[in-house]
mmCIF file of C-alpha atoms in Angstrom:
data_model
loop_
_atom_site.group_PDB
_atom_site.id
_atom_site.type_symbol
_atom_site.label_atom_id
_atom_site.label_comp_id
_atom_site.label_asym_id
_atom_site.label_seq_id
_atom_site.Cartn_x
_atom_site.Cartn_y
_atom_site.Cartn_z
ATOM 1 C CA MET A 57 -363.987 -109.652 97.068
ATOM 2 C CA ALA A 58 -366.494 -108.524 99.812
ATOM 3 C CA LYS A 59 -365.784 -108.057 102.819
ATOM 4 C CA GLN A 60 -366.999 -110.422 105.487
ATOM 5 C CA ILE A 61 -369.009 -109.449 108.845
ATOM 6 C CA LEU A 62 -369.903 -111.311 111.621
ATOM 7 C CA VAL A 63 -372.627 -110.074 113.270
ATOM 8 C CA THR A 64 -373.637 -111.724 116.518
ATOM 9 C CA GLY A 65 -377.298 -111.188 117.655
ATOM 10 C CA GLY A 66 -378.131 -110.422 114.301
ATOM 11 C CA THR A 67 -381.614 -111.691 114.151
ATOM 12 C CA GLY A 68 -382.262 -109.382 116.724
ATOM 13 C CA PHE A 69 -383.763 -105.813 116.791
ATOM 14 C CA ILE A 70 -380.618 -103.433 116.010
ATOM 15 C CA GLY A 71 -378.605 -106.659 115.060
ATOM 16 C CA SER A 72 -380.755 -107.158 111.628
ATOM 17 C CA HIS A 73 -381.376 -103.863 110.868
ATOM 18 C CA THR A 74 -377.484 -103.508 110.889
ATOM 19 C CA VAL A 75 -377.211 -106.959 108.690
ATOM 20 C CA VAL A 76 -379.874 -104.887 106.177
ATOM 21 C CA GLU A 77 -377.602 -101.896 106.288
ATOM 22 C CA LEU A 78 -374.691 -104.069 105.475
ATOM 23 C CA GLN A 79 -375.843 -106.183 103.022
ATOM 24 C CA ASN A 80 -377.012 -103.124 100.782
ATOM 25 C CA ASN A 81 -373.524 -101.842 101.115
ATOM 26 C CA GLY A 82 -372.033 -104.824 99.720
ATOM 27 C CA TYR A 83 -370.713 -106.776 102.272
ATOM 28 C CA GLU A 84 -370.435 -110.251 103.017
ATOM 29 C CA VAL A 85 -372.943 -110.616 106.598
ATOM 30 C CA VAL A 86 -372.395 -114.243 109.002
ATOM 31 C CA ILE A 87 -375.234 -114.439 111.982
ATOM 32 C CA VAL A 88 -374.582 -116.113 114.837
ATOM 33 C CA ASP A 89 -377.515 -115.715 117.232
ATOM 34 C CA ASN A 90 -378.790 -118.000 120.001
ATOM 35 C CA LEU A 91 -382.470 -117.189 119.085
ATOM 36 C CA SER A 92 -382.871 -116.852 122.763
ATOM 37 C CA ASN A 93 -384.658 -113.690 122.052
ATOM 38 C CA SER A 94 -385.599 -113.523 118.248
ATOM 39 C CA LYS A 95 -387.280 -115.553 115.964
ATOM 40 C CA ILE A 96 -385.281 -117.351 113.169
ATOM 41 C CA GLU A 97 -387.811 -116.164 110.395
ATOM 42 C CA VAL A 98 -385.666 -112.862 110.879
ATOM 43 C CA LEU A 99 -383.912 -114.035 108.219
ATOM 44 C CA ASP A 100 -386.310 -114.954 105.506
ATOM 45 C CA GLN A 101 -387.541 -111.002 106.118
ATOM 46 C CA ILE A 102 -383.943 -109.817 105.679
ATOM 47 C CA GLU A 103 -383.630 -111.364 102.474
ATOM 48 C CA GLU A 104 -386.853 -110.024 101.308
ATOM 49 C CA ILE A 105 -385.733 -106.546 102.143
ATOM 50 C CA THR A 106 -382.396 -106.838 100.952
ATOM 51 C CA GLY A 107 -382.455 -109.761 98.246
ATOM 52 C CA LYS A 108 -379.722 -112.110 99.900
ATOM 53 C CA ARG A 109 -379.649 -114.257 103.071
ATOM 54 C CA PRO A 110 -376.978 -113.701 105.462
ATOM 55 C CA LYS A 111 -374.905 -116.789 106.639
ATOM 56 C CA PHE A 112 -376.648 -118.015 110.076
ATOM 57 C CA GLU A 113 -375.249 -120.049 112.488
ATOM 58 C CA GLU A 114 -377.331 -121.115 115.828
ATOM 59 C CA PHE A 115 -374.883 -121.280 118.910
ATOM 60 C CA ASP A 116 -374.320 -119.919 122.706
ATOM 61 C CA LEU A 117 -371.518 -117.252 122.504
ATOM 62 C CA THR A 118 -370.715 -118.337 126.050
ATOM 63 C CA ASP A 119 -369.551 -121.508 124.667
ATOM 64 C CA LYS A 120 -366.111 -121.068 124.454
ATOM 65 C CA ASN A 121 -365.699 -124.168 122.512
ATOM 66 C CA LYS A 122 -368.116 -123.504 119.920
ATOM 67 C CA VAL A 123 -367.063 -119.942 119.576
ATOM 68 C CA LYS A 124 -363.357 -121.202 118.528
ATOM 69 C CA ALA A 125 -364.814 -123.769 116.296
ATOM 70 C CA PHE A 126 -367.021 -120.909 114.427
ATOM 71 C CA PHE A 127 -363.742 -119.143 113.708
ATOM 72 C CA ASN A 128 -362.058 -122.194 112.747
ATOM 73 C CA GLU A 129 -364.402 -122.268 109.847
ATOM 74 C CA TYR A 130 -364.966 -118.943 109.338
ATOM 75 C CA SER A 131 -361.238 -118.039 108.765
ATOM 76 C CA ASN A 132 -361.644 -115.137 106.635
ATOM 77 C CA LEU A 133 -363.915 -112.396 108.980
ATOM 78 C CA ASP A 134 -363.006 -109.353 108.388
ATOM 79 C CA ALA A 135 -364.572 -107.298 111.454
ATOM 80 C CA ILE A 136 -367.320 -108.239 113.873
ATOM 81 C CA ILE A 137 -370.133 -106.574 115.303
ATOM 82 C CA HIS A 138 -370.909 -107.713 118.644
ATOM 83 C CA PHE A 139 -374.774 -107.343 119.652
ATOM 84 C CA ALA A 140 -375.273 -110.508 121.274
ATOM 85 C CA ALA A 141 -376.368 -109.547 124.829
ATOM 86 C CA SER A 142 -379.363 -109.923 127.282
ATOM 87 C CA LYS A 143 -380.673 -106.494 127.937
ATOM 88 C CA ALA A 144 -383.380 -105.818 130.260
ATOM 89 C CA VAL A 145 -382.460 -103.181 132.762
ATOM 90 C CA GLY A 146 -385.025 -105.089 135.314
ATOM 91 C CA GLU A 147 -384.164 -108.153 134.804
ATOM 92 C CA SER A 148 -381.130 -107.321 135.597
ATOM 93 C CA VAL A 149 -381.493 -106.145 138.742
ATOM 94 C CA GLU A 150 -383.503 -109.145 139.308
ATOM 95 C CA LYS A 151 -380.841 -111.691 137.841
ATOM 96 C CA PRO A 152 -377.292 -110.094 137.940
ATOM 97 C CA LEU A 153 -374.991 -113.235 137.697
ATOM 98 C CA MET A 154 -377.231 -113.871 134.835
ATOM 99 C CA TYR A 155 -376.453 -110.572 133.118
ATOM 100 C CA TYR A 156 -372.345 -111.074 134.615
ATOM 101 C CA SER A 157 -371.917 -114.602 132.703
ATOM 102 C CA ASN A 158 -373.714 -114.339 129.512
ATOM 103 C CA ASN A 159 -372.400 -110.822 128.626
ATOM 104 C CA LEU A 160 -369.436 -110.680 129.738
ATOM 105 C CA ASN A 161 -367.940 -114.195 128.887
ATOM 106 C CA SER A 162 -369.259 -113.873 125.158
ATOM 107 C CA LEU A 163 -367.116 -111.394 124.212
ATOM 108 C CA MET A 164 -364.086 -112.642 125.874
ATOM 109 C CA ASN A 165 -364.795 -115.657 124.120
ATOM 110 C CA ILE A 166 -364.791 -113.324 120.942
ATOM 111 C CA MET A 167 -362.078 -111.922 121.952
ATOM 112 C CA GLU A 168 -360.305 -114.320 122.630
ATOM 113 C CA CYS A 169 -360.409 -116.479 118.861
ATOM 114 C CA MET A 170 -359.933 -112.781 117.358
ATOM 115 C CA SER A 171 -356.437 -112.931 119.122
ATOM 116 C CA GLU A 172 -355.963 -116.693 117.653
ATOM 117 C CA PHE A 173 -357.282 -116.332 114.518
ATOM 118 C CA ASN A 174 -356.316 -112.981 113.434
ATOM 119 C CA VAL A 175 -359.265 -111.134 113.157
ATOM 120 C CA LYS A 176 -358.315 -107.287 113.949
ATOM 121 C CA ASN A 177 -361.743 -104.977 114.047
ATOM 122 C CA LEU A 178 -364.439 -105.273 116.128
ATOM 123 C CA VAL A 179 -367.535 -102.737 116.733
ATOM 124 C CA PHE A 180 -369.299 -102.797 120.373
ATOM 125 C CA SER A 181 -372.697 -102.622 120.972
ATOM 126 C CA SER A 182 -372.325 -100.274 124.273
ATOM 127 C CA SER A 183 -374.744 -97.899 126.030
ATOM 128 C CA CYS A 184 -375.423 -94.812 127.474
ATOM 129 C CA THR A 185 -376.236 -96.598 130.072
ATOM 130 C CA VAL A 186 -372.315 -96.285 131.440
ATOM 131 C CA TYR A 187 -372.881 -92.740 132.144
ATOM 132 C CA GLY A 188 -375.440 -93.966 135.078
ATOM 133 C CA GLN A 189 -377.286 -90.534 135.999
ATOM 134 C CA PRO A 190 -375.016 -87.698 134.643
ATOM 135 C CA ASP A 191 -374.478 -84.648 136.572
ATOM 136 C CA GLN A 192 -374.496 -82.553 133.645
ATOM 137 C CA LEU A 193 -376.500 -82.767 130.266
ATOM 138 C CA PRO A 194 -376.446 -83.191 127.957
ATOM 139 C CA VAL A 195 -373.626 -85.889 127.726
ATOM 140 C CA THR A 196 -370.306 -85.931 125.421
ATOM 141 C CA GLU A 197 -367.688 -88.643 125.277
ATOM 142 C CA GLN A 198 -365.978 -86.616 127.721
ATOM 143 C CA THR A 199 -368.464 -86.991 130.273
ATOM 144 C CA PRO A 200 -367.004 -89.550 133.150
ATOM 145 C CA ARG A 201 -368.923 -92.775 133.485
ATOM 146 C CA LYS A 202 -371.015 -93.173 136.444
ATOM 147 C CA GLU A 203 -371.099 -96.333 138.710
ATOM 148 C CA ALA A 204 -373.784 -97.893 136.898
ATOM 149 C CA GLU A 205 -377.715 -98.104 138.209
ATOM 150 C CA SER A 206 -377.796 -101.548 137.060
ATOM 151 C CA PRO A 207 -376.267 -104.716 136.502
ATOM 152 C CA TYR A 208 -376.981 -104.805 132.589
ATOM 153 C CA GLY A 209 -375.332 -100.915 132.446
ATOM 154 C CA ASN A 210 -372.324 -102.252 134.582
ATOM 155 C CA THR A 211 -371.454 -105.253 132.045
ATOM 156 C CA LYS A 212 -371.133 -102.256 129.342
ATOM 157 C CA SER A 213 -369.028 -100.452 131.451
ATOM 158 C CA ILE A 214 -366.889 -103.530 132.264
ATOM 159 C CA CYS A 215 -367.208 -104.571 128.557
ATOM 160 C CA GLU A 216 -365.419 -101.566 127.388
ATOM 161 C CA ASP A 217 -363.014 -101.912 129.966
ATOM 162 C CA ILE A 218 -362.341 -105.435 128.666
ATOM 163 C CA ILE A 219 -361.757 -103.720 124.980
ATOM 164 C CA ARG A 220 -359.785 -101.206 126.044
ATOM 165 C CA ASP A 221 -357.695 -103.260 127.888
ATOM 166 C CA THR A 222 -356.955 -106.185 124.900
ATOM 167 C CA VAL A 223 -356.556 -103.871 122.180
ATOM 168 C CA ALA A 224 -353.951 -101.810 123.805
ATOM 169 C CA ALA A 225 -352.365 -105.312 124.971
ATOM 170 C CA ASN A 226 -352.059 -105.965 121.429
ATOM 171 C CA ASN A 227 -351.638 -103.535 118.775
ATOM 172 C CA GLU A 228 -353.296 -105.755 115.678
ATOM 173 C CA LEU A 229 -356.471 -105.030 117.397
ATOM 174 C CA LYS A 230 -359.070 -101.966 117.057
ATOM 175 C CA GLY A 231 -362.205 -101.550 118.249
ATOM 176 C CA ILE A 232 -364.925 -99.040 118.994
ATOM 177 C CA ALA A 233 -367.479 -98.505 121.484
ATOM 178 C CA LEU A 234 -370.784 -97.148 120.145
ATOM 179 C CA ARG A 235 -372.705 -95.447 123.410
ATOM 180 C CA TYR A 236 -376.378 -95.739 122.040
ATOM 181 C CA PHE A 237 -379.066 -94.306 123.331
ATOM 182 C CA ASN A 238 -382.732 -95.557 122.953
ATOM 183 C CA PRO A 239 -383.326 -97.245 119.752
ATOM 184 C CA ILE A 240 -386.707 -97.827 118.668
ATOM 185 C CA GLY A 241 -388.764 -97.770 115.193
ATOM 186 C CA ALA A 242 -388.401 -100.037 112.624
ATOM 187 C CA HIS A 243 -387.532 -100.522 108.662
ATOM 188 C CA ALA A 244 -389.267 -98.325 106.322
ATOM 189 C CA THR A 245 -391.055 -101.873 104.537
ATOM 190 C CA ALA A 246 -392.522 -103.148 108.163
ATOM 191 C CA LYS A 247 -390.919 -106.297 108.117
ATOM 192 C CA ILE A 248 -388.592 -105.603 110.486
ATOM 193 C CA GLY A 249 -388.774 -104.350 113.986
ATOM 194 C CA GLU A 250 -388.114 -104.443 117.440
ATOM 195 C CA LEU A 251 -390.286 -107.844 118.218
ATOM 196 C CA PRO A 252 -389.271 -109.325 122.054
ATOM 197 C CA LEU A 253 -390.040 -112.639 122.975
ATOM 198 C CA GLY A 254 -393.016 -112.490 126.131
ATOM 199 C CA VAL A 255 -393.484 -109.180 127.839
ATOM 200 C CA PRO A 256 -391.250 -106.089 125.828
ATOM 201 C CA ASN A 257 -388.980 -104.390 128.150
ATOM 202 C CA ASN A 258 -388.906 -101.742 126.456
ATOM 203 C CA LEU A 259 -390.982 -98.613 126.058
ATOM 204 C CA ILE A 260 -392.184 -98.496 122.464
ATOM 205 C CA PRO A 261 -393.272 -102.741 121.864
ATOM 206 C CA PHE A 262 -394.892 -102.285 124.968
ATOM 207 C CA LEU A 263 -396.736 -99.411 123.863
ATOM 208 C CA THR A 264 -397.645 -100.144 120.677
ATOM 209 C CA GLN A 265 -399.099 -103.922 122.273
ATOM 210 C CA THR A 266 -400.759 -101.983 124.102
ATOM 211 C CA VAL A 267 -403.122 -99.884 121.099
ATOM 212 C CA ALA A 268 -403.435 -102.904 120.035
ATOM 213 C CA GLY A 269 -405.092 -104.130 122.428
ATOM 214 C CA ILE A 270 -402.226 -106.834 123.675
ATOM 215 C CA ARG A 271 -401.761 -105.541 126.546
ATOM 216 C CA PRO A 272 -404.590 -103.845 128.656
ATOM 217 C CA GLU A 273 -402.379 -100.421 129.451
ATOM 218 C CA LEU A 274 -399.221 -98.840 129.521
ATOM 219 C CA SER A 275 -397.348 -98.453 132.829
ATOM 220 C CA VAL A 276 -395.091 -95.161 132.986
ATOM 221 C CA PHE A 277 -392.623 -95.625 135.786
ATOM 222 C CA GLY A 278 -393.003 -92.406 137.467
ATOM 223 C CA ASP A 279 -393.840 -88.567 137.428
ATOM 224 C CA ASP A 280 -392.318 -86.843 140.115
ATOM 225 C CA TYR A 281 -388.763 -86.572 138.060
ATOM 226 C CA ASN A 282 -386.695 -83.323 138.382
ATOM 227 C CA THR A 283 -387.999 -83.051 134.612
ATOM 228 C CA PRO A 284 -390.569 -80.719 133.352
ATOM 229 C CA ASP A 285 -393.670 -83.680 133.233
ATOM 230 C CA GLY A 286 -392.387 -85.447 135.921
ATOM 231 C CA SER A 287 -391.872 -88.537 133.381
ATOM 232 C CA ALA A 288 -387.730 -89.927 132.635
ATOM 233 C CA ILE A 289 -386.321 -88.098 129.398
ATOM 234 C CA ARG A 290 -384.315 -90.312 127.355
ATOM 235 C CA ASP A 291 -382.777 -90.018 123.880
ATOM 236 C CA TYR A 292 -384.566 -91.582 121.135
ATOM 237 C CA ILE A 293 -382.970 -92.512 117.607
ATOM 238 C CA HIS A 294 -384.174 -94.552 114.771
ATOM 239 C CA VAL A 295 -382.849 -97.894 114.592
ATOM 240 C CA VAL A 296 -382.072 -97.651 111.019
ATOM 241 C CA ASP A 297 -380.257 -94.309 112.109
ATOM 242 C CA LEU A 298 -378.483 -96.694 114.706
ATOM 243 C CA ALA A 299 -377.733 -99.283 112.113
ATOM 244 C CA LYS A 300 -375.980 -96.759 109.439
ATOM 245 C CA ALA A 301 -373.959 -95.548 112.178
ATOM 246 C CA HIS A 302 -372.473 -99.211 112.904
ATOM 247 C CA VAL A 303 -372.003 -99.379 108.844
ATOM 248 C CA VAL A 304 -369.632 -96.481 109.006
ATOM 249 C CA ALA A 305 -367.746 -97.614 112.066
ATOM 250 C CA ILE A 306 -366.929 -100.301 110.198
ATOM 251 C CA GLU A 307 -365.801 -98.804 107.231
ATOM 252 C CA ARG A 308 -363.589 -96.761 109.768
ATOM 253 C CA LEU A 309 -361.850 -99.449 111.032
ATOM 254 C CA LEU A 310 -361.200 -100.825 107.927
ATOM 255 C CA ASN A 311 -360.155 -98.178 105.839
ATOM 256 C CA ASP A 312 -357.497 -97.634 109.105
ATOM 257 C CA LYS A 313 -359.167 -93.825 109.638
ATOM 258 C CA ASN A 314 -359.821 -94.664 113.800
ATOM 259 C CA LYS A 315 -357.335 -92.362 115.547
ATOM 260 C CA ALA A 316 -356.784 -95.329 118.112
ATOM 261 C CA ASN A 317 -356.882 -98.341 118.653
ATOM 262 C CA TYR A 318 -359.976 -97.819 121.212
ATOM 263 C CA GLU A 319 -362.549 -95.342 120.026
ATOM 264 C CA TYR A 320 -366.379 -94.174 121.076
ATOM 265 C CA PHE A 321 -368.901 -92.383 120.385
ATOM 266 C CA ASN A 322 -372.393 -91.584 121.383
ATOM 267 C CA VAL A 323 -375.074 -92.157 119.162
ATOM 268 C CA GLY A 324 -378.076 -90.783 119.724
ATOM 269 C CA THR A 325 -380.342 -87.382 117.973
ATOM 270 C CA GLY A 326 -379.718 -85.000 120.285
ATOM 271 C CA ASN A 327 -382.720 -84.469 121.718
ATOM 272 C CA GLY A 328 -384.293 -85.174 125.486
ATOM 273 C CA VAL A 329 -387.748 -86.718 124.957
ATOM 274 C CA SER A 330 -390.197 -87.438 127.992
ATOM 275 C CA VAL A 331 -392.313 -90.700 128.221
ATOM 276 C CA LEU A 332 -395.309 -88.269 128.251
ATOM 277 C CA GLU A 333 -394.074 -86.359 125.240
ATOM 278 C CA ILE A 334 -393.498 -89.690 123.146
ATOM 279 C CA ILE A 335 -397.373 -90.708 124.103
ATOM 280 C CA GLU A 336 -398.046 -87.459 122.720
ATOM 281 C CA SER A 337 -396.036 -87.521 119.426
ATOM 282 C CA PHE A 338 -397.746 -91.358 118.761
ATOM 283 C CA GLU A 339 -401.053 -90.333 118.935
ATOM 284 C CA ARG A 340 -399.823 -87.025 116.873
ATOM 285 C CA ALA A 341 -397.681 -89.591 114.264
ATOM 286 C CA THR A 342 -400.754 -91.884 113.738
ATOM 287 C CA GLY A 343 -403.882 -90.919 115.654
ATOM 288 C CA GLU A 344 -404.033 -94.126 117.429
ATOM 289 C CA LYS A 345 -404.706 -93.446 121.419
ATOM 290 C CA VAL A 346 -403.014 -94.870 124.078
ATOM 291 C CA PRO A 347 -404.257 -95.950 127.219
ATOM 292 C CA HIS A 348 -401.845 -95.278 129.911
ATOM 293 C CA LYS A 349 -401.547 -95.082 133.702
ATOM 294 C CA ILE A 350 -398.863 -93.490 135.951
ATOM 295 C CA VAL A 351 -397.139 -96.428 138.139
ATOM 296 C CA ASP A 352 -394.116 -96.352 140.867
ATOM 297 C CA ARG A 353 -390.673 -95.267 139.526
ATOM 298 C CA ARG A 354 -388.832 -98.743 138.572
ATOM 299 C CA ALA A 355 -385.461 -99.861 139.899
ATOM 300 C CA GLY A 356 -382.501 -98.799 138.136
ATOM 301 C CA ASP A 357 -384.273 -96.458 136.291
ATOM 302 C CA ILE A 358 -382.279 -92.895 135.436
ATOM 303 C CA GLU A 359 -384.146 -89.641 135.583
ATOM 304 C CA GLN A 360 -382.931 -88.184 132.139
ATOM 305 C CA ILE A 361 -379.650 -88.761 129.796
ATOM 306 C CA TYR A 362 -379.533 -87.681 126.278
ATOM 307 C CA ALA A 363 -376.471 -86.994 123.707
ATOM 308 C CA ASP A 364 -374.342 -84.364 122.813
ATOM 309 C CA THR A 365 -373.579 -86.130 119.246
ATOM 310 C CA SER A 366 -371.207 -83.602 117.735
ATOM 311 C CA PHE A 367 -368.464 -85.848 118.004
ATOM 312 C CA ALA A 368 -369.775 -88.283 116.125
ATOM 313 C CA ASN A 369 -371.163 -85.935 113.646
ATOM 314 C CA GLU A 370 -367.785 -84.767 112.782
ATOM 315 C CA GLU A 371 -365.894 -87.848 113.479
ATOM 316 C CA LEU A 372 -367.517 -90.525 111.778
ATOM 317 C CA GLY A 373 -369.830 -87.982 108.686
ATOM 318 C CA TRP A 374 -372.656 -89.424 110.492
ATOM 319 C CA THR A 375 -376.313 -87.627 111.948
ATOM 320 C CA ALA A 376 -379.552 -89.033 112.901
ATOM 321 C CA GLN A 377 -382.127 -88.186 109.978
ATOM 322 C CA SER A 378 -385.901 -89.502 111.322
ATOM 323 C CA THR A 379 -387.875 -86.849 113.147
ATOM 324 C CA LEU A 380 -389.787 -88.521 116.384
ATOM 325 C CA ASP A 381 -392.936 -88.676 114.689
ATOM 326 C CA GLU A 382 -392.169 -90.750 111.498
ATOM 327 C CA THR A 383 -389.611 -92.876 113.771
ATOM 328 C CA LEU A 384 -393.171 -93.696 116.351
ATOM 329 C CA SER A 385 -395.115 -93.959 113.159
ATOM 330 C CA SER A 386 -392.884 -96.603 111.967
ATOM 331 C CA ALA A 387 -393.064 -98.207 114.876
ATOM 332 C CA TRP A 388 -396.988 -98.220 114.502
ATOM 333 C CA LYS A 389 -396.833 -99.820 110.860
ATOM 334 C CA TRP A 390 -394.671 -102.673 112.208
ATOM 335 C CA GLN A 391 -397.274 -103.518 115.078
ATOM 336 C CA THR A 392 -400.381 -103.465 112.829
ATOM 337 C CA ASN A 393 -398.076 -105.637 110.310
ATOM 338 C CA ILE A 394 -397.412 -108.147 112.432
ATOM 339 C CA MET A 395 -401.308 -108.185 113.348
ATOM 340 C CA GLU A 396 -402.244 -108.573 109.068
ATOM 341 C CA THR A 397 -399.574 -111.526 108.952
ATOM 342 C CA GLU A 398 -400.787 -113.388 112.065
ATOM 343 C CA LYS A 399 -404.152 -113.265 111.190
#
């Protein structure tokens, strides 16, 4: 009998790609999403790609009674992947209480029900923001966590602590936190990709929407950082590579290959790329020009960060496969597909 996985936030960008990979690997998937930053039509696209429609429940995970009712109904869950969270750095600086309330309460409600309903395995969507602005690069799993530069980043650190402490108090539970860097790109079919509601907070959807003429120009936040070209540096990973890391993490938990009840891994490419280099790569990969201007730095942003992924490569047997040009090309293919379908 196929293992059943709950994917919270499963109609979102990373969640939907992970659902595809799970279903392609024979897992039964149940999605819970409140559709606050995604569309129900994503279920159609997942079905088109995989030939199977995941089960779907629409509610807010901060509602403890609804979470409990869900676990009561779905009593055979083998594992949970928890994506559902508010995730914009800039917005979190402006609305910290909303971020703390949503991101912490949803996790605590899930973990309470895990204990009560005997669901033992959790993969958590964490972030490299837990490292703050690191003193040394690249960051390894041994790099000390620092005080976060934003409330969003701080919620990821606190959620990691909640998981660590909860599994320490209950030996039946196991958790893996995947600290990912900057997911970009889209599925090769161009049927799913990053489509935030409203004005995008992330670089790539804003960039592709600018090239598509939806936005007037791309703002590059700062050219006075201590980096080779002055723009901020990140580690950009193809979302499908990232999705596959979640499947590997689930298999590690279900097959009892975890070395401790709580583990955490960096999931990136190991390459630091600046914003201006992203623009160059996109133009090279697609032949399209990116209208852009330099503006002031953005609150909550750090100067540079990229991963040392050797621990994840060795322990999980997982490595990012896609080149930056391939990844950006997939993002543009997704954007042009959206425009075609909207005509």
